[in-house]
mmCIF file of C-alpha atoms and ligand atoms in Angstrom:
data_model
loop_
_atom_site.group_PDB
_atom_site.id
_atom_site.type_symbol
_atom_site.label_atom_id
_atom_site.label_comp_id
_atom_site.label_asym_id
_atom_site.label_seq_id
_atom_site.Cartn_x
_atom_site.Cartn_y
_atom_site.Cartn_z
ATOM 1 C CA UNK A 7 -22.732 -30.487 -6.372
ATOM 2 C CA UNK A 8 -21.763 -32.339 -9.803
ATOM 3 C CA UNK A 9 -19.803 -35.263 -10.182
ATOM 4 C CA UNK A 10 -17.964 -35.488 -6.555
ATOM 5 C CA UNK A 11 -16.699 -38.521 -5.608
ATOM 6 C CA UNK A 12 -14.162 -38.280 -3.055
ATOM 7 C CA UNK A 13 -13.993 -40.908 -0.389
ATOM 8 C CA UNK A 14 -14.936 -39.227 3.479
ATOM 9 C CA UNK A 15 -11.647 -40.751 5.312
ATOM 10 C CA UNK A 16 -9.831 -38.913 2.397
ATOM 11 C CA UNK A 17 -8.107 -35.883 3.678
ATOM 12 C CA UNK A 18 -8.566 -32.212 4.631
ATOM 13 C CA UNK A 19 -6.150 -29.737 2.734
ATOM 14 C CA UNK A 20 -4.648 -26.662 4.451
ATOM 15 C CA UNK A 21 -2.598 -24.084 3.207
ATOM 16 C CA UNK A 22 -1.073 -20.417 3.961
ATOM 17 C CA UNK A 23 2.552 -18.683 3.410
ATOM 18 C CA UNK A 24 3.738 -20.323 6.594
ATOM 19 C CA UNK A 25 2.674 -20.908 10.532
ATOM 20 C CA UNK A 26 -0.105 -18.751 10.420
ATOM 21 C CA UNK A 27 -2.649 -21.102 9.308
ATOM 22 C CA UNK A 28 -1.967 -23.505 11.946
ATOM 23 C CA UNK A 29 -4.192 -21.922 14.415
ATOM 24 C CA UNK A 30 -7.151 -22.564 12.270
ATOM 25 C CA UNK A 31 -5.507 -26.253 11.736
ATOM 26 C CA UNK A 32 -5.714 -26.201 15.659
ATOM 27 C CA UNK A 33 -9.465 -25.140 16.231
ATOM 28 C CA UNK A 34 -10.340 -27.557 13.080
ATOM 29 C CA UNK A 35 -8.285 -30.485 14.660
ATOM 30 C CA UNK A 36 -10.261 -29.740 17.968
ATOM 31 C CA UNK A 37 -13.771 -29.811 16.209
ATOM 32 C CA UNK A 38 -13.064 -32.911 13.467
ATOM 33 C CA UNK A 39 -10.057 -35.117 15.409
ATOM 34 C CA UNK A 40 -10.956 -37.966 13.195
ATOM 35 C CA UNK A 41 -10.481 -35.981 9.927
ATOM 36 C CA UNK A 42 -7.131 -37.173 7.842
ATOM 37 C CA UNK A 43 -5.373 -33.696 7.253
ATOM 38 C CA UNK A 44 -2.750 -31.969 5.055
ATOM 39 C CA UNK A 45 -1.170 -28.616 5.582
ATOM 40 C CA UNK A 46 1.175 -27.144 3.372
ATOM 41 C CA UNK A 47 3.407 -24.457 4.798
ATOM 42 C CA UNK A 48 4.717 -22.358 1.472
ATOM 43 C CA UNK A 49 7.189 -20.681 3.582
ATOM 44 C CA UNK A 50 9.162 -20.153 -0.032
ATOM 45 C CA UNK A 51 6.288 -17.851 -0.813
ATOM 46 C CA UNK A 52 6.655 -15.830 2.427
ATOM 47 C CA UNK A 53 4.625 -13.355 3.243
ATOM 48 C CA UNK A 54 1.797 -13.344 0.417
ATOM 49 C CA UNK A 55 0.708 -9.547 2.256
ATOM 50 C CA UNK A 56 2.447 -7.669 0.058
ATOM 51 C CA UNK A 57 2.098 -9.763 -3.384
ATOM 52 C CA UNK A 58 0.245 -8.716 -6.003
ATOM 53 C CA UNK A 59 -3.292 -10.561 -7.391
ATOM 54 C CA UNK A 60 -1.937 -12.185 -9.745
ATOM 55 C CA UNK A 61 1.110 -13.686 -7.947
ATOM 56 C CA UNK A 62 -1.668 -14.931 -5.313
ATOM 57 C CA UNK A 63 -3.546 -16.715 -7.459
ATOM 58 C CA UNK A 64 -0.947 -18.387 -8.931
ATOM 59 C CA UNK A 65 0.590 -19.555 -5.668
ATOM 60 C CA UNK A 66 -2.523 -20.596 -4.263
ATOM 61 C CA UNK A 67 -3.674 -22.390 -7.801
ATOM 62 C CA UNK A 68 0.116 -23.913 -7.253
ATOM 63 C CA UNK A 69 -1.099 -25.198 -3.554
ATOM 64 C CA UNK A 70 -4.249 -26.254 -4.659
ATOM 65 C CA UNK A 71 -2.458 -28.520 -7.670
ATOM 66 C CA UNK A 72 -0.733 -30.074 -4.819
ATOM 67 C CA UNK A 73 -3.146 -30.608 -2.273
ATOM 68 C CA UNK A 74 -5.072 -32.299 -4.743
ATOM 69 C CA UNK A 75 -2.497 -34.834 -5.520
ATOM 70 C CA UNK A 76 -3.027 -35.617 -2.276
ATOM 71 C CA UNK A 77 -6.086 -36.402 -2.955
ATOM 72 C CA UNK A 78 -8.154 -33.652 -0.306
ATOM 73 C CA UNK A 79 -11.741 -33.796 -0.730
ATOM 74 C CA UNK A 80 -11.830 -30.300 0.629
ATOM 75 C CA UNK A 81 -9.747 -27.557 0.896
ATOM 76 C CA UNK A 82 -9.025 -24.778 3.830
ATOM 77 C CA UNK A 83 -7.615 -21.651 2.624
ATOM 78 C CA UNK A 84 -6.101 -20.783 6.071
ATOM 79 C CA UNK A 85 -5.281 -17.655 5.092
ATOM 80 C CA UNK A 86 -7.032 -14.042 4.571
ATOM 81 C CA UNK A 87 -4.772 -12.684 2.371
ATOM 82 C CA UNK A 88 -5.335 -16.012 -0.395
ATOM 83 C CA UNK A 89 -9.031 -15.966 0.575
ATOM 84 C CA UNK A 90 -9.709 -12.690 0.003
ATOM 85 C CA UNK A 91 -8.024 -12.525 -3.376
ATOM 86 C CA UNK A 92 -8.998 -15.399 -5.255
ATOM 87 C CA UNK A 93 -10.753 -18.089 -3.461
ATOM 88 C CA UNK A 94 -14.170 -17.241 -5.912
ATOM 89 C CA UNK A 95 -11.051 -18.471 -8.871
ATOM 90 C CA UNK A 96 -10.450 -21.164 -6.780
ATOM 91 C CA UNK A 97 -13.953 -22.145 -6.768
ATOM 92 C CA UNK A 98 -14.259 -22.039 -9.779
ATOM 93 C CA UNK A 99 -11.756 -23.834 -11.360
ATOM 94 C CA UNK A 100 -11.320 -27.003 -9.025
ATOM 95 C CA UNK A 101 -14.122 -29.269 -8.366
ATOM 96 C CA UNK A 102 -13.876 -29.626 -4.367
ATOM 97 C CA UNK A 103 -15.536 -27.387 -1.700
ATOM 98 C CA UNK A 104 -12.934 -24.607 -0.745
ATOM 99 C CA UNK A 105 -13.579 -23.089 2.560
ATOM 100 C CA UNK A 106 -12.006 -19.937 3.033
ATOM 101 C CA UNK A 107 -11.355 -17.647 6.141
ATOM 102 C CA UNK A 108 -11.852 -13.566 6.028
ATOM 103 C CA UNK A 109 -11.576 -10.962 8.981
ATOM 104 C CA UNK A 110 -14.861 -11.468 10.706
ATOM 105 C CA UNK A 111 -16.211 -7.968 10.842
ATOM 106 C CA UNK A 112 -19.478 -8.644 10.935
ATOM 107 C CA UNK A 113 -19.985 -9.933 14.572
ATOM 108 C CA UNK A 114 -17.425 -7.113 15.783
ATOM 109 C CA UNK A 115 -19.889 -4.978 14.046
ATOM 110 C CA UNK A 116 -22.870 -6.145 15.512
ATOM 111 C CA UNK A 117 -21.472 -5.924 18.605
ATOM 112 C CA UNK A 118 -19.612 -2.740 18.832
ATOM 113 C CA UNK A 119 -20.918 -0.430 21.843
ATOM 114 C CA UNK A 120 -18.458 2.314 20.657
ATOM 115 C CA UNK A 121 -19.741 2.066 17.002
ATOM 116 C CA UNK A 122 -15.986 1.571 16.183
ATOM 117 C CA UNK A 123 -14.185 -1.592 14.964
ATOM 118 C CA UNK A 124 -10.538 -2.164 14.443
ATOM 119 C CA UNK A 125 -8.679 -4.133 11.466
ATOM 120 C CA UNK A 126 -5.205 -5.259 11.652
ATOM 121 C CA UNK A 127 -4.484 -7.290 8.640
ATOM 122 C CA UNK A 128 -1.858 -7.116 5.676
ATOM 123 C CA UNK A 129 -1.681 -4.954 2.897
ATOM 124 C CA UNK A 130 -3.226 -7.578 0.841
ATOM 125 C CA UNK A 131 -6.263 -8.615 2.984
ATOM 126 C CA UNK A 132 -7.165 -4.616 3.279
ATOM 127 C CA UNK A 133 -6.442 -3.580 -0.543
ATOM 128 C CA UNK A 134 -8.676 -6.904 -1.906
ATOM 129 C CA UNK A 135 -12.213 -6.414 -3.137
ATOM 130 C CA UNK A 136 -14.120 -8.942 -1.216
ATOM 131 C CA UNK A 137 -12.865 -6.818 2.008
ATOM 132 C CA UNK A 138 -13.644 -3.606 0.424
ATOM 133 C CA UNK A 139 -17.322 -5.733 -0.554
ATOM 134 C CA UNK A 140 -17.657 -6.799 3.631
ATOM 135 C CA UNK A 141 -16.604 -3.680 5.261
ATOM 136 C CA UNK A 142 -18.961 -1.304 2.839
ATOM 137 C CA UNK A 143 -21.512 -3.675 3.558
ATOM 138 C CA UNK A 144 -21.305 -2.093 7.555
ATOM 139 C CA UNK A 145 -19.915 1.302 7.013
ATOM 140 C CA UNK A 146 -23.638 3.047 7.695
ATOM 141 C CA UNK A 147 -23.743 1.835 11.360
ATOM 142 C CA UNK A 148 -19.485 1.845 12.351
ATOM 143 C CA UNK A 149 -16.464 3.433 11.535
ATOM 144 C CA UNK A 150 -14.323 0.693 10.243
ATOM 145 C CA UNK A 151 -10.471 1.341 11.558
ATOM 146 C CA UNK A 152 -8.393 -0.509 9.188
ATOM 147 C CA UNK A 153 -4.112 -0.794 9.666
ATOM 148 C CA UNK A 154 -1.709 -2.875 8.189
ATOM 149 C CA UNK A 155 0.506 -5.346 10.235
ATOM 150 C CA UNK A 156 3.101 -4.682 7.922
ATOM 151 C CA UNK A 157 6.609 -6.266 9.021
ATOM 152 C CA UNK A 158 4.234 -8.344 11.632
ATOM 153 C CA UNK A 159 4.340 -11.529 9.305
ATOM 154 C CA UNK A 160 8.067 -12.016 8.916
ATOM 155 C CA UNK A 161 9.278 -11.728 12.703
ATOM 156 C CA UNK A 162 6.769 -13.844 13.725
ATOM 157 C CA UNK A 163 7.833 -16.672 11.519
ATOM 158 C CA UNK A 164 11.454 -15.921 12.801
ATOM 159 C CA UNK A 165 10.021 -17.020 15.986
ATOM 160 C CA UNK A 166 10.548 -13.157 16.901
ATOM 161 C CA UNK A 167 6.686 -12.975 18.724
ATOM 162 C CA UNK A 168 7.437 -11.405 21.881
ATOM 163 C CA UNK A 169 10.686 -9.355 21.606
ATOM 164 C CA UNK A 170 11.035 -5.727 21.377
ATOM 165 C CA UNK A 171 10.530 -5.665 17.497
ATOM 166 C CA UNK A 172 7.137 -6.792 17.733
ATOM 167 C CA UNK A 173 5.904 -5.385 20.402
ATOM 168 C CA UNK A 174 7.024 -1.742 19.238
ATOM 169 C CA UNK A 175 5.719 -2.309 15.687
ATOM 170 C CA UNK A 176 2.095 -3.497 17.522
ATOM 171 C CA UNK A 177 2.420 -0.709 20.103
ATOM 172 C CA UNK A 178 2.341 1.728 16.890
ATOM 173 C CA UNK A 179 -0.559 0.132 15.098
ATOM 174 C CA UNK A 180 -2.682 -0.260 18.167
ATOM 175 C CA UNK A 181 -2.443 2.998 19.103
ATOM 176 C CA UNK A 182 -4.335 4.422 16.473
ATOM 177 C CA UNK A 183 -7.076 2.112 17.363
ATOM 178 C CA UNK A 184 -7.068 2.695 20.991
ATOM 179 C CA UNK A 185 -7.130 6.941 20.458
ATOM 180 C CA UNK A 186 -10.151 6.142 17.973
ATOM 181 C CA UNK A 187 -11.998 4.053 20.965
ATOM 182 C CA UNK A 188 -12.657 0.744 18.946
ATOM 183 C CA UNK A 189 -14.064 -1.691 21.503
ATOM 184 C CA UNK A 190 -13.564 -4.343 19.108
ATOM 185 C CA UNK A 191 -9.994 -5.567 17.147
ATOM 186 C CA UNK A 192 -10.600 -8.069 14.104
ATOM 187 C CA UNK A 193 -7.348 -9.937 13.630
ATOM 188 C CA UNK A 194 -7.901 -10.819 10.042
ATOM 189 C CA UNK A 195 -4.510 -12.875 9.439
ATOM 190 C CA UNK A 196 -4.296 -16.077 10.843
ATOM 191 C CA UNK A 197 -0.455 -15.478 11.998
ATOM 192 C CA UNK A 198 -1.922 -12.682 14.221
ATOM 193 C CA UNK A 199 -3.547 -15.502 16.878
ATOM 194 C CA UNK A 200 0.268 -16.110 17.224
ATOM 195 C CA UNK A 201 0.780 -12.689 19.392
ATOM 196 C CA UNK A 202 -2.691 -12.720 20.830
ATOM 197 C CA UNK A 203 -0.196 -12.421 23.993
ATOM 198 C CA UNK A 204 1.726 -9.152 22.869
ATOM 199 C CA UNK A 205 -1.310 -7.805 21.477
ATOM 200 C CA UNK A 206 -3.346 -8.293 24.814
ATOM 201 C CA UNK A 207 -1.009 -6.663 26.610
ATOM 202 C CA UNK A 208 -1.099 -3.676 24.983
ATOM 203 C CA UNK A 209 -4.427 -3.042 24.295
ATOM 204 C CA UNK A 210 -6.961 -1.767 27.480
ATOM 205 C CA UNK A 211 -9.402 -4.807 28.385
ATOM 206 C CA UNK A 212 -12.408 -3.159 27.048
ATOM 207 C CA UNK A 213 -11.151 -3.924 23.822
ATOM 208 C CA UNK A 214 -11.904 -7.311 22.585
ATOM 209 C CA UNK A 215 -10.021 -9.309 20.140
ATOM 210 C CA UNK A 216 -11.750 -11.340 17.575
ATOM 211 C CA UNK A 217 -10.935 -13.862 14.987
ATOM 212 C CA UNK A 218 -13.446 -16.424 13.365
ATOM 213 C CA UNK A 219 -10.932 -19.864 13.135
ATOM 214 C CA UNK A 220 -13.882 -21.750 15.395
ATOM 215 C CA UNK A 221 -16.237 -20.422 12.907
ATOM 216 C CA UNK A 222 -14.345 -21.784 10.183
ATOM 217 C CA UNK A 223 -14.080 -24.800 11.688
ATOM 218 C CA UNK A 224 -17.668 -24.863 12.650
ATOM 219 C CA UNK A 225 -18.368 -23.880 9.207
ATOM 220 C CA UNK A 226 -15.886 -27.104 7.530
ATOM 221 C CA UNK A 227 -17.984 -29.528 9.593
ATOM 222 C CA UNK A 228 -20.958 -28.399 7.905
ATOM 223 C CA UNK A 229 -19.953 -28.101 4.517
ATOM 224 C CA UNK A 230 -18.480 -31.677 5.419
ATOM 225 C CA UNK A 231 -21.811 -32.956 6.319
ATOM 226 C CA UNK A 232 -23.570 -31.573 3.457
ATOM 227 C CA UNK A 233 -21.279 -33.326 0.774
ATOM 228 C CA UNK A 234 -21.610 -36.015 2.740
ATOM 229 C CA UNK A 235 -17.947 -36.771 3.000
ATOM 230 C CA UNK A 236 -17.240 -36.500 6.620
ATOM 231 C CA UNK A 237 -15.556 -39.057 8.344
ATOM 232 C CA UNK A 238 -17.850 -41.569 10.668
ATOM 233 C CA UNK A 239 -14.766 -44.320 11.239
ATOM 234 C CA UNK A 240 -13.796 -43.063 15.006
ATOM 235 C CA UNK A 241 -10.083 -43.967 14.581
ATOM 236 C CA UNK A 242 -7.192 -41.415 15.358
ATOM 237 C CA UNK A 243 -6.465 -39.541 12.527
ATOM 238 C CA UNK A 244 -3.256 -39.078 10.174
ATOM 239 C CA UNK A 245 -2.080 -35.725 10.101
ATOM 240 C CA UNK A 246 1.194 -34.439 7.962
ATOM 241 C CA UNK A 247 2.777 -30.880 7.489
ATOM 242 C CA UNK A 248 4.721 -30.219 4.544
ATOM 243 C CA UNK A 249 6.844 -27.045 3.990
ATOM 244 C CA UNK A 250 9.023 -26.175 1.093
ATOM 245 C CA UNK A 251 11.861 -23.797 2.506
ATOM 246 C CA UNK A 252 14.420 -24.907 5.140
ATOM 247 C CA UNK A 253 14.085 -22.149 7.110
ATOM 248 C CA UNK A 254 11.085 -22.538 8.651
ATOM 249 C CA UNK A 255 9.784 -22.763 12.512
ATOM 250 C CA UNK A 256 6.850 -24.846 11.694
ATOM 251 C CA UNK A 257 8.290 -28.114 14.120
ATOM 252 C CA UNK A 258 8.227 -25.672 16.961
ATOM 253 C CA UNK A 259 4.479 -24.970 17.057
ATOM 254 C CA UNK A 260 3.022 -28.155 16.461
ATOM 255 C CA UNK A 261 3.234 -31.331 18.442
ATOM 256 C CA UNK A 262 6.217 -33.140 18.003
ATOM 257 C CA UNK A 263 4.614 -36.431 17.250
ATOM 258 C CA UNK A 264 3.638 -35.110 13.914
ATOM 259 C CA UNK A 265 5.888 -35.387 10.997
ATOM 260 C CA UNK A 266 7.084 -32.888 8.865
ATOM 261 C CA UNK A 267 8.230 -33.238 5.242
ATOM 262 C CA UNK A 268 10.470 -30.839 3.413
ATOM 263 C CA UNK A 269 9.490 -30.875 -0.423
HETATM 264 N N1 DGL B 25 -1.500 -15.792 7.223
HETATM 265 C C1 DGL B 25 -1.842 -15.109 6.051
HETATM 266 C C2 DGL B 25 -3.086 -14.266 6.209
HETATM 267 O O1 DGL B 25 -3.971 -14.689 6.939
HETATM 268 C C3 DGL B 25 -0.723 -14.550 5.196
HETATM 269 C C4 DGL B 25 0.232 -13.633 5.829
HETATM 270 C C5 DGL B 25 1.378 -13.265 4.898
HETATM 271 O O2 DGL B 25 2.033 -14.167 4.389
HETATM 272 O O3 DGL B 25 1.568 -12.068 4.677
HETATM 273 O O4 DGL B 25 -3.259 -13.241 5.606
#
């Protein structure tokens, strides 16, 4: 565990290329209310789907820099695309436990009565090795249906989650998945829980829609407890967003008593 010495009531980092990684904020707020947190929204980096490896890593090395100003004593990487890529870099070069999130196709394929699972994720998540790593891992026992949410990302964080545009752009990449008779759809982007609405009401009910943010959180808690640095003092908990473009619609999905700082 080497030299670690942060204090527990320090705080929890977040990050992702926007909104998206507030709904694992949400599910690790729920779990850990008395946990000091710190999410960084690099909207100005918007979307990281469709970046390249190395322009990941630096962005999320950039984050990381930041977060640990702040001084987090553990980092989410609330996003698949950043996880996927480079969180074994990010691992290795900072100090602090990084906890990462990834689309969770293992319980969808343990579960699968079809023996077919659905992906929708971004370019990025889909084309990184660690996905190529977990999906081989199951491709004996399912047929793994993978499709990009391509052009998903941007309207949603134009607040554009339930008109037209999205829902014909989702009615095209569910179909493929609903002819192949997947009984299971992975949302492995953390902006996807955002349309879990317009998604729902396009797919049949015997599909089922999975993502793994309570796992994560589940997961933080432990990783918390083993380092020993998670908070005991039952006192309500300080919780700031920052984002660094002006554009962004980050006060509309979280409560309003939280502040927001544009850096
Ligand atoms: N929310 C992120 C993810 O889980 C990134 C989406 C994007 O910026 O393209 O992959």
């Amino acid at each position: 565990m080497g030299s670690f010495f942060y204090m527990s009531n320090n705080p929890i980092g977040f990050f992702d290329s926007g909104i998206g990684g507030i709904t694992l904020w949400k599910e690790v707020h729920n779990l850990l209310p008395y946990e000091n947190k710190i999410y960084l929204a690099d909207s100005k980096n918007l979307p990281y789907g469709t970046k390249s490896d190395k322009e990941i890593e630096r962005i999320s090395f950039e984050n990381s820099e930041f977060l640990l100003k702040k001084e987090c004593k553990l980092i989410i990487v609330a996003c698949n695309t950043a996880t996927t890529k480079c969180i074994d870099k990010l691992r290795k070069k900072f100090e602090i436990p990084f906890i990462g999130i990834e689309p969770a196709i293992k319980p969808a394929a343990l579960n699968t009565k079809t023996g077919k699972v659905g992906v929708l994720a971004t370019e990025g998540t889909l084309g990184s090795n660690l996905f190529y790593k977990t999906s081989n891992k199951h491709a004996n026992s399912v047929k793994i249906i993978e499709q990009s949410g391509k052009g998903l990302v941007k309207l949603i964080e134009q607040g554009k989650m339930d008109g037209d545009k999205i829902k014909n752009l989702l009615k095209k990449y569910l179909q493929l998945m609903i002819n192949e008779n997947v009984d299971k759809l992975v949302l492995g982007c953390t902006h996807y829980p955002l349309i879990i609405k317009a998604i729902s009401n396009i797919l049949p009910e015997t599909i089922e829609i999975i993502d793994c943010n309570k796992a994560v959180a589940i997961q933080t808690k432990k990783v918390l407890e083993t380092y020993r640095i998670i908070n005991l003092n039952k006192i309500e908990s300080e919780n700031q967003f920052y984002v660094n473009s002006e554009n962004s619609i980050l006060g509309k999905i979280i409560d309003n008593r939280f502040n927001i700082t544009k850096i």
